[in-house]
Amino acid sequence: MTPESTREQRARFEDSEALRALLNRLHEAGTGAWRHDPEAALLMRHAADKYAALAKKHGLDPWEAASAAFEAMRGAATRRADDPWAVVTRAVQVTCIGEERGDRENPLPDYHPAFHIAPFADTDEEQDGDEVVPERTVNVTVAVEDTIALLSWVGWEPVTARAAVEYITGRLAESVSRASAFETLRRDRQARALLDIPGSSWTTLLRIVLGHPDPALSGTNTGRGLLLRLLNGEPLRALLRDDDLVLTAGLAAPDTGGDLP
């Protein structure tokens, strides 16, 4: 391939609509297309080159960044996004940061006790003398930062996402359980006004971060909530492939909602 044709190929890949068309074609052709389609191979080479500097910044190999790009490119949210490349880039950034942190962060043994119990369990019930055994966890700070990162990636303003998540976790630290924190926060109109978040967005955000309070959903990812899933060691990369989570969080972004009721 001549230098000129290489530049032409790079320019074509960088066009978001051309990328969308290629991703749609590969999706419709099935998973085997990614292994056998020549254009897919060229796209991955382009991604490795595009994100090489970012990978190096975080001590990763360019192909690790390309792998993160590959996972993002296969997601329905990327194909539907206004700017598919912006979605891919954010996913690579989140992955690189997460991988770098993963090499140096240690679990905290004293994370909030609300995460030691079954989701939305009645804390007043007797435990029959059984000791509650904490589930496998990662650093709480990392889980909070990853929650903020995911919300920012799907369309929340980063400043709003940070303020909201930090407010939620702050109130959680003062509560005896996630159920108690959820109900208190759900009625907290002052917080919604302060954060400038519509009521529907606020309630959905609480369900996303803390988990849905319906006991029938307690054993599901919806019932566990984003923060608990992260604390239990589920990688952010996997959560970014959860189309239901990504779509719900994206639709709840304040710029898609209405005024405060």
Short mmCIF file of C-alpha atoms in Angstrom, two decimals, residues 97-108 137-146:
data_model
loop_
_atom_site.label_atom_id
_atom_site.label_comp_id
_atom_site.label_asym_id
_atom_site.label_seq_id
_atom_site.Cartn_x
_atom_site.Cartn_y
_atom_site.Cartn_z
CA ILE A 97 -7.12 4.19 33.25
CA GLY A 98 -8.75 1.12 34.74
CA GLU A 99 -5.93 -1.20 33.68
CA GLU A 100 -3.33 1.18 35.10
CA ARG A 101 -5.18 1.44 38.41
CA GLY A 102 -5.67 -2.30 38.55
CA ASP A 103 -1.92 -2.79 38.69
CA ARG A 104 -1.53 -0.68 41.81
CA GLU A 105 -4.78 -0.64 43.81
CA ASN A 106 -5.40 -2.96 46.75
CA PRO A 107 -8.77 -4.01 48.16
CA LEU A 108 -10.06 -2.08 51.16
CA THR A 137 -14.14 -6.17 46.48
CA VAL A 138 -11.94 -3.60 44.81
CA ASN A 139 -10.91 -0.20 46.08
CA VAL A 140 -13.97 1.93 46.86
CA THR A 141 -12.36 5.02 45.39
CA VAL A 142 -11.78 3.20 42.11
CA ALA A 143 -15.40 1.97 42.05
CA VAL A 144 -16.67 5.51 42.56
CA GLU A 145 -14.37 6.90 39.87
CA ASP A 146 -15.41 4.15 37.45
#
